[in-house]
Short mmCIF file of C-alpha atoms in Angstrom, two decimals:
data_model
loop_
_atom_site.label_atom_id
_atom_site.label_comp_id
_atom_site.label_asym_id
_atom_site.label_seq_id
_atom_site.Cartn_x
_atom_site.Cartn_y
_atom_site.Cartn_z
CA UNK Z 1 -35.77 17.12 6.78
CA UNK Z 2 -37.20 15.66 3.34
CA UNK Z 3 -33.67 13.84 2.09
CA UNK Z 4 -32.39 12.66 5.24
CA UNK Z 5 -36.69 10.37 5.86
CA UNK Z 6 -35.54 9.45 2.35
CA UNK Z 7 -32.78 7.50 3.62
CA UNK Z 8 -33.42 5.82 6.82
CA UNK Z 9 -36.35 4.18 5.14
CA UNK Z 10 -34.11 3.28 2.06
CA UNK Z 11 -31.79 1.67 4.50
CA UNK Z 12 -34.97 -0.19 6.68
CA UNK Z 13 -35.79 -1.67 2.74
CA UNK Z 14 -31.68 -2.71 2.03
CA UNK Z 15 -32.44 -4.34 4.76
CA UNK Z 16 -29.30 -1.70 7.62
CA UNK Z 17 -28.96 -1.31 11.18
CA UNK Z 18 -26.91 0.87 12.82
CA UNK Z 19 -26.31 1.46 16.49
CA UNK Z 20 -25.63 5.93 17.47
CA UNK Z 21 -24.20 7.61 19.38
CA UNK Z 22 -25.72 10.09 20.87
CA UNK Z 23 -23.62 12.49 18.83
CA UNK Z 24 -25.28 10.75 15.98
CA UNK Z 25 -22.59 9.51 14.73
CA UNK Z 26 -22.28 5.31 14.14
CA UNK Z 27 -20.96 3.99 17.42
CA UNK Z 28 -21.22 0.80 18.89
CA UNK Z 29 -17.86 -0.49 21.75
CA UNK Z 30 -19.77 -4.06 21.82
CA UNK Z 31 -20.27 -5.27 18.13
CA UNK Z 32 -20.72 -3.77 14.49
CA UNK Z 33 -22.42 -0.39 14.48
CA UNK Z 34 -23.24 -0.89 10.74
CA UNK Z 35 -24.37 -4.24 9.58
CA UNK Z 36 -26.91 -5.25 5.47
CA UNK Z 37 -28.45 -7.73 5.08
CA UNK Z 38 -25.68 -8.67 2.06
CA UNK Z 39 -23.93 -8.89 4.71
CA UNK Z 40 -21.02 -6.13 4.75
CA UNK Z 41 -20.26 -4.76 8.80
CA UNK Z 42 -18.69 -2.07 9.57
CA UNK Z 43 -17.43 -1.28 13.59
CA UNK Z 44 -17.47 1.95 14.37
CA UNK Z 45 -16.63 3.92 17.98
CA UNK Z 46 -17.52 7.35 17.24
CA UNK Z 47 -18.49 7.26 13.83
CA UNK Z 48 -14.45 6.63 13.65
CA UNK Z 49 -13.11 2.89 11.96
CA UNK Z 50 -12.21 1.28 14.63
CA UNK Z 51 -11.81 -2.56 15.66
CA UNK Z 52 -8.89 -4.42 17.93
CA UNK Z 53 -9.82 -8.27 17.93
CA UNK Z 54 -10.37 -8.41 14.55
CA UNK Z 55 -10.92 -6.19 10.64
CA UNK Z 56 -13.21 -3.23 10.97
CA UNK Z 57 -15.43 -3.62 7.37
CA UNK Z 58 -16.29 -6.70 6.89
CA UNK Z 59 -17.78 -7.60 3.25
CA UNK Z 60 -20.15 -10.18 2.50
CA UNK Z 61 -17.68 -10.96 -0.79
CA UNK Z 62 -15.50 -12.32 1.64
CA UNK Z 63 -13.25 -8.86 1.74
CA UNK Z 64 -11.79 -7.59 5.16
CA UNK Z 65 -10.15 -4.16 5.99
CA UNK Z 66 -9.14 -3.11 9.41
CA UNK Z 67 -8.89 0.01 11.14
CA UNK Z 68 -7.75 0.84 13.94
CA UNK Z 69 -8.88 5.43 15.12
CA UNK Z 70 -10.38 5.92 12.07
CA UNK Z 71 -6.97 3.74 10.06
CA UNK Z 72 -6.48 1.64 7.46
CA UNK Z 73 -3.70 -0.68 10.40
CA UNK Z 74 -2.44 -3.86 11.61
CA UNK Z 75 0.68 -4.95 12.86
CA UNK Z 76 0.20 -8.87 13.00
CA UNK Z 77 -0.57 -8.86 9.08
CA UNK Z 78 -2.25 -7.87 5.54
CA UNK Z 79 -4.49 -5.09 7.00
CA UNK Z 80 -7.25 -5.97 4.32
CA UNK Z 81 -7.61 -8.83 2.18
CA UNK Z 82 -9.54 -8.95 -1.37
CA UNK Z 83 -11.94 -11.71 -1.77
CA UNK Z 84 -9.93 -13.17 -4.95
CA UNK Z 85 -6.63 -13.28 -3.13
CA UNK Z 86 -5.27 -9.54 -2.57
CA UNK Z 87 -3.36 -8.56 0.33
CA UNK Z 88 -2.91 -5.00 1.68
CA UNK Z 89 -0.71 -4.63 5.04
CA UNK Z 90 -0.64 -0.53 6.09
CA UNK Z 91 0.78 0.42 9.37
CA UNK Z 92 -0.79 3.82 10.47
CA UNK Z 93 -2.88 5.00 7.98
CA UNK Z 94 0.39 3.93 5.29
CA UNK Z 95 1.48 1.41 3.30
CA UNK Z 96 3.91 -0.05 5.10
CA UNK Z 97 6.08 -3.74 4.68
CA UNK Z 98 9.71 -4.43 5.28
CA UNK Z 99 11.55 -7.32 3.76
CA UNK Z 100 8.26 -8.56 0.89
CA UNK Z 101 5.34 -6.18 -1.86
CA UNK Z 102 3.04 -4.38 1.16
CA UNK Z 103 0.68 -4.44 -2.30
CA UNK Z 104 0.50 -8.11 -3.55
CA UNK Z 105 -2.62 -8.58 -5.97
CA UNK Z 106 -2.91 -10.99 -8.04
CA UNK Z 107 -1.30 -9.68 -10.95
CA UNK Z 108 1.41 -7.02 -9.28
CA UNK Z 109 3.53 -6.14 -6.36
CA UNK Z 110 4.54 -2.91 -5.19
CA UNK Z 111 7.38 -2.90 -2.75
CA UNK Z 112 6.39 0.21 0.05
CA UNK Z 113 8.18 2.13 3.12
CA UNK Z 114 5.62 4.73 5.54
CA UNK Z 115 3.55 5.15 2.82
CA UNK Z 116 5.84 5.84 -0.80
CA UNK Z 117 7.27 3.14 -3.56
CA UNK Z 118 10.65 2.41 -2.14
CA UNK Z 119 12.58 -0.83 -2.55
CA UNK Z 120 16.79 -1.36 -2.12
CA UNK Z 121 16.76 -5.48 -3.50
CA UNK Z 122 14.97 -4.82 -6.96
CA UNK Z 123 12.00 -3.77 -8.62
CA UNK Z 124 9.78 -1.49 -6.73
CA UNK Z 125 6.61 -2.41 -8.73
CA UNK Z 126 6.36 -5.48 -10.88
CA UNK Z 127 3.54 -6.60 -12.72
CA UNK Z 128 3.08 -8.45 -16.51
CA UNK Z 129 3.66 -5.12 -18.43
CA UNK Z 130 6.24 -3.55 -16.96
CA UNK Z 131 8.53 -3.55 -13.96
CA UNK Z 132 9.73 0.10 -12.75
CA UNK Z 133 12.54 1.14 -10.09
CA UNK Z 134 11.02 3.16 -6.40
CA UNK Z 135 13.63 4.80 -4.23
CA UNK Z 136 11.67 6.83 -1.66
CA UNK Z 137 8.38 7.71 -3.77
CA UNK Z 138 11.25 8.47 -6.95
CA UNK Z 139 11.67 6.48 -9.66
CA UNK Z 140 15.44 5.67 -9.46
CA UNK Z 141 17.71 3.37 -10.38
CA UNK Z 142 21.72 3.54 -10.83
CA UNK Z 143 23.08 0.90 -12.41
CA UNK Z 144 20.44 0.11 -15.22
CA UNK Z 145 17.26 1.58 -16.59
CA UNK Z 146 14.26 1.76 -13.59
CA UNK Z 147 11.87 1.18 -15.80
CA UNK Z 148 11.49 -2.14 -18.13
CA UNK Z 149 9.25 -2.83 -19.72
CA UNK Z 150 8.12 -6.61 -21.10
CA UNK Z 151 7.91 -5.23 -24.95
CA UNK Z 152 11.76 -4.67 -24.16
CA UNK Z 153 12.17 -1.39 -24.93
CA UNK Z 154 13.89 1.11 -21.40
CA UNK Z 155 13.25 4.03 -19.07
CA UNK Z 156 16.30 5.96 -16.82
CA UNK Z 157 15.10 7.64 -13.85
CA UNK Z 158 17.37 9.69 -11.62
CA UNK Z 159 15.83 10.68 -7.97
CA UNK Z 160 12.24 10.97 -9.85
CA UNK Z 161 13.56 12.57 -12.98
CA UNK Z 162 13.61 10.52 -16.53
CA UNK Z 163 17.27 11.04 -17.99
CA UNK Z 164 19.20 9.41 -21.35
CA UNK Z 165 20.55 5.98 -20.89
CA UNK Z 166 24.46 7.05 -21.78
CA UNK Z 167 24.22 10.14 -18.24
CA UNK Z 168 23.10 6.80 -15.97
CA UNK Z 169 26.32 3.88 -18.23
CA UNK Z 170 28.30 7.32 -17.14
CA UNK Z 171 26.99 7.88 -13.86
CA UNK Z 172 27.39 4.34 -12.92
CA UNK Z 173 31.09 3.67 -14.97
CA UNK Z 174 32.49 6.03 -12.65
CA UNK Z 175 31.28 4.91 -9.83
CA UNK Z 176 32.39 1.64 -11.04
CA UNK Z 177 36.50 3.67 -11.92
CA UNK Z 178 35.57 5.66 -7.72
CA UNK Z 179 35.49 1.80 -6.20
CA UNK Z 180 38.67 0.68 -7.43
CA UNK Z 181 40.69 3.56 -6.77
CA UNK Z 182 39.62 2.94 -3.06
CA UNK Z 183 40.45 -0.54 -3.57
CA UNK Z 184 43.64 -0.82 -1.68
CA UNK Z 185 46.70 -2.99 -3.48
CA UNK Z 186 47.88 -5.57 -2.11
CA UNK Z 187 51.16 -5.90 -1.08
CA UNK Z 188 52.60 -9.13 -1.03
CA UNK Z 189 56.25 -10.16 0.33
#
């Protein structure tokens, strides 16, 4: 009981305004359920972050987060924008974006589909220190190193398991040989 009283006193001193439903959950269907003097605002319905016409969380520094039914979600743009310009795309609580990075931060880009690192046409993680190739949530590359560090060192991975460079090169050579064997010969008359 004393703890709840202390929490109410602290919220009042910090300038926090809250709206609750009969169950005691943060709730307001007509605006933010929580507002702080520092500019932070949160829209909640029955205790879950939720807003259909804008971000459900607005931070005093200008960062924003979109939620629906308690899950980070937005289909027409990034579901999280950072004050420093970084952006993140989320759909139904999972990082997800087709064709472009789902995490586009100042110093790092990451490609996700359905919540896992995934990219077929290049590295899924790119930053100043390294590039990493991922497929369906596993480090994976069949035609070269799956991790290339800025200092030139490399790591080879297939299906999420670290392997030797020689094994990847042999598998690639065998695959190329099969392609040649499967190509029909041109017959000229």
